[in-house]
JSON list of C-alpha atoms in Angstrom, two decimals:
[
{"chain": "C", "resi": 93, "resn": "MET", "atom": "CA", "xyz": [80.94, -95.69, 75.47]},
{"chain": "C", "resi": 94, "resn": "ALA", "atom": "CA", "xyz": [77.81, -97.23, 76.93]},
{"chain": "C", "resi": 95, "resn": "GLU", "atom": "CA", "xyz": [78.46, -100.28, 79.07]},
{"chain": "C", "resi": 96, "resn": "LYS", "atom": "CA", "xyz": [77.25, -103.56, 77.62]},
{"chain": "C", "resi": 97, "resn": "ILE", "atom": "CA", "xyz": [75.19, -105.43, 80.19]},
{"chain": "C", "resi": 98, "resn": "ASP", "atom": "CA", "xyz": [73.44, -108.76, 80.28]},
{"chain": "C", "resi": 99, "resn": "SER", "atom": "CA", "xyz": [70.77, -110.38, 82.40]},
{"chain": "C", "resi": 100, "resn": "THR", "atom": "CA", "xyz": [73.21, -111.35, 85.15]},
{"chain": "C", "resi": 101, "resn": "GLY", "atom": "CA", "xyz": [74.24, -107.75, 85.84]},
{"chain": "C", "resi": 102, "resn": "PHE", "atom": "CA", "xyz": [71.01, -105.98, 84.92]},
{"chain": "C", "resi": 103, "resn": "ARG", "atom": "CA", "xyz": [69.51, -105.87, 88.41]},
{"chain": "C", "resi": 104, "resn": "GLU", "atom": "CA", "xyz": [72.62, -104.46, 90.06]},
{"chain": "C", "resi": 105, "resn": "LYS", "atom": "CA", "xyz": [73.71, -102.10, 87.29]},
{"chain": "C", "resi": 106, "resn": "VAL", "atom": "CA", "xyz": [70.28, -100.81, 86.25]},
{"chain": "C", "resi": 107, "resn": "LEU", "atom": "CA", "xyz": [67.49, -101.54, 88.69]},
{"chain": "C", "resi": 108, "resn": "GLU", "atom": "CA", "xyz": [69.35, -101.05, 91.97]},
{"chain": "C", "resi": 109, "resn": "ASN", "atom": "CA", "xyz": [71.85, -98.34, 91.03]},
{"chain": "C", "resi": 110, "resn": "GLY", "atom": "CA", "xyz": [69.86, -95.40, 92.44]},
{"chain": "C", "resi": 111, "resn": "LYS", "atom": "CA", "xyz": [70.28, -93.51, 89.15]},
{"chain": "C", "resi": 112, "resn": "LEU", "atom": "CA", "xyz": [68.32, -92.80, 86.03]},
{"chain": "C", "resi": 113, "resn": "SER", "atom": "CA", "xyz": [69.29, -95.48, 83.52]},
{"chain": "C", "resi": 114, "resn": "LEU", "atom": "CA", "xyz": [69.08, -95.12, 79.76]},
{"chain": "C", "resi": 115, "resn": "ILE", "atom": "CA", "xyz": [69.25, -98.60, 78.24]},
{"chain": "C", "resi": 116, "resn": "ASP", "atom": "CA", "xyz": [69.62, -99.22, 74.52]},
{"chain": "C", "resi": 117, "resn": "PHE", "atom": "CA", "xyz": [68.17, -102.59, 73.50]},
{"chain": "C", "resi": 118, "resn": "TYR", "atom": "CA", "xyz": [70.01, -103.22, 70.24]},
{"chain": "C", "resi": 119, "resn": "SER", "atom": "CA", "xyz": [71.08, -105.88, 67.76]},
{"chain": "C", "resi": 120, "resn": "ASP", "atom": "CA", "xyz": [74.45, -106.18, 66.03]},
{"chain": "C", "resi": 121, "resn": "SER", "atom": "CA", "xyz": [72.71, -106.79, 62.69]},
{"chain": "C", "resi": 122, "resn": "CYS", "atom": "CA", "xyz": [70.36, -103.80, 62.99]},
{"chain": "C", "resi": 123, "resn": "VAL", "atom": "CA", "xyz": [71.23, -100.89, 60.68]},
{"chain": "C", "resi": 124, "resn": "PRO", "atom": "CA", "xyz": [69.22, -98.31, 62.70]},
{"chain": "C", "resi": 125, "resn": "CYS", "atom": "CA", "xyz": [71.04, -99.54, 65.84]},
{"chain": "C", "resi": 126, "resn": "LYS", "atom": "CA", "xyz": [74.37, -98.91, 64.16]},
{"chain": "C", "resi": 127, "resn": "ARG", "atom": "CA", "xyz": [73.21, -95.41, 63.22]},
{"chain": "C", "resi": 128, "resn": "MET", "atom": "CA", "xyz": [72.26, -94.71, 66.84]},
{"chain": "C", "resi": 129, "resn": "ALA", "atom": "CA", "xyz": [75.53, -95.97, 68.38]},
{"chain": "C", "resi": 130, "resn": "PRO", "atom": "CA", "xyz": [77.53, -92.75, 67.81]},
{"chain": "C", "resi": 131, "resn": "VAL", "atom": "CA", "xyz": [74.53, -90.63, 68.85]},
{"chain": "C", "resi": 132, "resn": "LEU", "atom": "CA", "xyz": [74.25, -92.56, 72.11]},
{"chain": "C", "resi": 133, "resn": "ALA", "atom": "CA", "xyz": [78.01, -92.31, 72.71]},
{"chain": "C", "resi": 134, "resn": "GLU", "atom": "CA", "xyz": [77.94, -88.54, 72.18]},
{"chain": "C", "resi": 135, "resn": "LEU", "atom": "CA", "xyz": [74.90, -88.17, 74.44]},
{"chain": "C", "resi": 136, "resn": "GLU", "atom": "CA", "xyz": [76.55, -90.24, 77.18]},
{"chain": "C", "resi": 137, "resn": "GLU", "atom": "CA", "xyz": [79.65, -88.04, 77.06]},
{"chain": "C", "resi": 138, "resn": "GLU", "atom": "CA", "xyz": [77.55, -84.88, 77.34]},
{"chain": "C", "resi": 139, "resn": "LEU", "atom": "CA", "xyz": [75.46, -86.31, 80.18]},
{"chain": "C", "resi": 140, "resn": "ASN", "atom": "CA", "xyz": [78.57, -87.33, 82.10]},
{"chain": "C", "resi": 141, "resn": "ALA", "atom": "CA", "xyz": [80.01, -83.84, 81.70]},
{"chain": "C", "resi": 142, "resn": "GLU", "atom": "CA", "xyz": [76.81, -82.17, 82.90]},
{"chain": "C", "resi": 143, "resn": "PHE", "atom": "CA", "xyz": [75.39, -84.60, 85.47]},
{"chain": "C", "resi": 144, "resn": "GLY", "atom": "CA", "xyz": [78.39, -86.65, 86.56]},
{"chain": "C", "resi": 145, "resn": "ASP", "atom": "CA", "xyz": [77.35, -90.11, 87.64]},
{"chain": "C", "resi": 146, "resn": "GLN", "atom": "CA", "xyz": [73.61, -89.36, 88.00]},
{"chain": "C", "resi": 147, "resn": "VAL", "atom": "CA", "xyz": [72.81, -91.13, 84.71]},
{"chain": "C", "resi": 148, "resn": "PHE", "atom": "CA", "xyz": [73.83, -94.65, 83.72]},
{"chain": "C", "resi": 149, "resn": "VAL", "atom": "CA", "xyz": [73.90, -95.47, 80.00]},
{"chain": "C", "resi": 150, "resn": "GLY", "atom": "CA", "xyz": [73.94, -99.14, 79.05]},
{"chain": "C", "resi": 151, "resn": "LYS", "atom": "CA", "xyz": [73.37, -101.43, 76.08]},
{"chain": "C", "resi": 152, "resn": "VAL", "atom": "CA", "xyz": [71.61, -104.79, 76.00]},
{"chain": "C", "resi": 153, "resn": "ASN", "atom": "CA", "xyz": [72.02, -107.04, 72.98]},
{"chain": "C", "resi": 154, "resn": "VAL", "atom": "CA", "xyz": [68.55, -108.47, 72.30]},
{"chain": "C", "resi": 155, "resn": "ALA", "atom": "CA", "xyz": [69.93, -111.57, 70.56]},
{"chain": "C", "resi": 156, "resn": "TRP", "atom": "CA", "xyz": [71.99, -112.60, 73.58]},
{"chain": "C", "resi": 157, "resn": "ASN", "atom": "CA", "xyz": [69.52, -111.41, 76.21]},
{"chain": "C", "resi": 158, "resn": "SER", "atom": "CA", "xyz": [66.15, -112.34, 74.79]},
{"chain": "C", "resi": 159, "resn": "GLU", "atom": "CA", "xyz": [64.70, -112.90, 78.28]},
{"chain": "C", "resi": 160, "resn": "LEU", "atom": "CA", "xyz": [65.36, -109.25, 79.19]},
{"chain": "C", "resi": 161, "resn": "ALA", "atom": "CA", "xyz": [63.90, -108.09, 75.89]},
{"chain": "C", "resi": 162, "resn": "ALA", "atom": "CA", "xyz": [60.79, -110.17, 76.55]},
{"chain": "C", "resi": 163, "resn": "GLU", "atom": "CA", "xyz": [60.51, -109.01, 80.17]},
{"chain": "C", "resi": 164, "resn": "TYR", "atom": "CA", "xyz": [60.54, -105.36, 79.04]},
{"chain": "C", "resi": 165, "resn": "HIS", "atom": "CA", "xyz": [58.33, -106.00, 75.99]},
{"chain": "C", "resi": 166, "resn": "VAL", "atom": "CA", "xyz": [61.00, -104.90, 73.54]},
{"chain": "C", "resi": 167, "resn": "LEU", "atom": "CA", "xyz": [59.56, -105.71, 70.12]},
{"chain": "C", "resi": 168, "resn": "SER", "atom": "CA", "xyz": [62.01, -103.88, 67.88]},
{"chain": "C", "resi": 169, "resn": "ALA", "atom": "CA", "xyz": [65.55, -102.60, 67.92]},
{"chain": "C", "resi": 170, "resn": "PRO", "atom": "CA", "xyz": [66.68, -100.11, 68.80]},
{"chain": "C", "resi": 171, "resn": "THR", "atom": "CA", "xyz": [64.45, -99.51, 71.80]},
{"chain": "C", "resi": 172, "resn": "PHE", "atom": "CA", "xyz": [65.55, -97.02, 74.42]},
{"chain": "C", "resi": 173, "resn": "LEU", "atom": "CA", "xyz": [64.24, -97.60, 77.94]},
{"chain": "C", "resi": 174, "resn": "PHE", "atom": "CA", "xyz": [64.50, -95.07, 80.73]},
{"chain": "C", "resi": 175, "resn": "LEU", "atom": "CA", "xyz": [64.40, -96.70, 84.16]},
{"chain": "C", "resi": 176, "resn": "LYS", "atom": "CA", "xyz": [64.46, -95.05, 87.57]},
{"chain": "C", "resi": 177, "resn": "ASP", "atom": "CA", "xyz": [64.16, -96.77, 90.94]},
{"chain": "C", "resi": 178, "resn": "GLY", "atom": "CA", "xyz": [63.53, -100.04, 89.14]},
{"chain": "C", "resi": 179, "resn": "LYS", "atom": "CA", "xyz": [60.56, -98.71, 87.16]},
{"chain": "C", "resi": 180, "resn": "GLU", "atom": "CA", "xyz": [60.19, -97.75, 83.52]},
{"chain": "C", "resi": 181, "resn": "VAL", "atom": "CA", "xyz": [59.68, -93.99, 83.19]},
{"chain": "C", "resi": 182, "resn": "GLY", "atom": "CA", "xyz": [60.03, -93.65, 79.43]},
{"chain": "C", "resi": 183, "resn": "ARG", "atom": "CA", "xyz": [60.55, -95.48, 76.15]},
{"chain": "C", "resi": 184, "resn": "PHE", "atom": "CA", "xyz": [61.34, -94.73, 72.52]},
{"chain": "C", "resi": 185, "resn": "SER", "atom": "CA", "xyz": [61.67, -97.17, 69.62]},
{"chain": "C", "resi": 186, "resn": "GLY", "atom": "CA", "xyz": [63.55, -96.65, 66.41]},
{"chain": "C", "resi": 187, "resn": "VAL", "atom": "CA", "xyz": [66.03, -93.98, 65.39]},
{"chain": "C", "resi": 188, "resn": "GLN", "atom": "CA", "xyz": [65.67, -90.91, 67.60]},
{"chain": "C", "resi": 189, "resn": "PRO", "atom": "CA", "xyz": [67.30, -87.49, 67.41]},
{"chain": "C", "resi": 190, "resn": "LYS", "atom": "CA", "xyz": [69.72, -86.86, 70.25]},
{"chain": "C", "resi": 191, "resn": "PRO", "atom": "CA", "xyz": [67.63, -83.94, 71.61]},
{"chain": "C", "resi": 192, "resn": "VAL", "atom": "CA", "xyz": [64.65, -86.26, 72.10]},
{"chain": "C", "resi": 193, "resn": "LEU", "atom": "CA", "xyz": [66.70, -88.65, 74.24]},
{"chain": "C", "resi": 194, "resn": "GLU", "atom": "CA", "xyz": [68.34, -85.76, 76.08]},
{"chain": "C", "resi": 195, "resn": "MET", "atom": "CA", "xyz": [64.95, -84.21, 76.89]},
{"chain": "C", "resi": 196, "resn": "ALA", "atom": "CA", "xyz": [63.73, -87.53, 78.29]},
{"chain": "C", "resi": 197, "resn": "VAL", "atom": "CA", "xyz": [66.79, -87.70, 80.55]},
{"chain": "C", "resi": 198, "resn": "ARG", "atom": "CA", "xyz": [66.23, -84.15, 81.81]},
{"chain": "C", "resi": 199, "resn": "GLU", "atom": "CA", "xyz": [62.53, -84.79, 82.46]},
{"chain": "C", "resi": 200, "resn": "ASN", "atom": "CA", "xyz": [63.27, -87.89, 84.54]},
{"chain": "C", "resi": 201, "resn": "LEU", "atom": "CA", "xyz": [66.26, -86.80, 86.62]}
]
């Protein structure tokens, strides 16, 4: 399951980890976010099997980490950010099919 992170651990776990990071900005009250949770969990399992520790998958609750959401211009949940070497390399908002997220990972590794 994707690791829940907050603003205190974001720099270390996402920006300075030397990996591609897929971060799900979500809300507990968001129905589309709840629909994406099992998709993200399945994708993370497949990525770990194929790429080992080259990809970090995390979740940021926008209600508890509004400063991070504002910093990354997250206007709706779910929003999926792809970050590499501290820079945004991709973004999707709303419910996404697993192959779309998987393709973005492959393109940015």
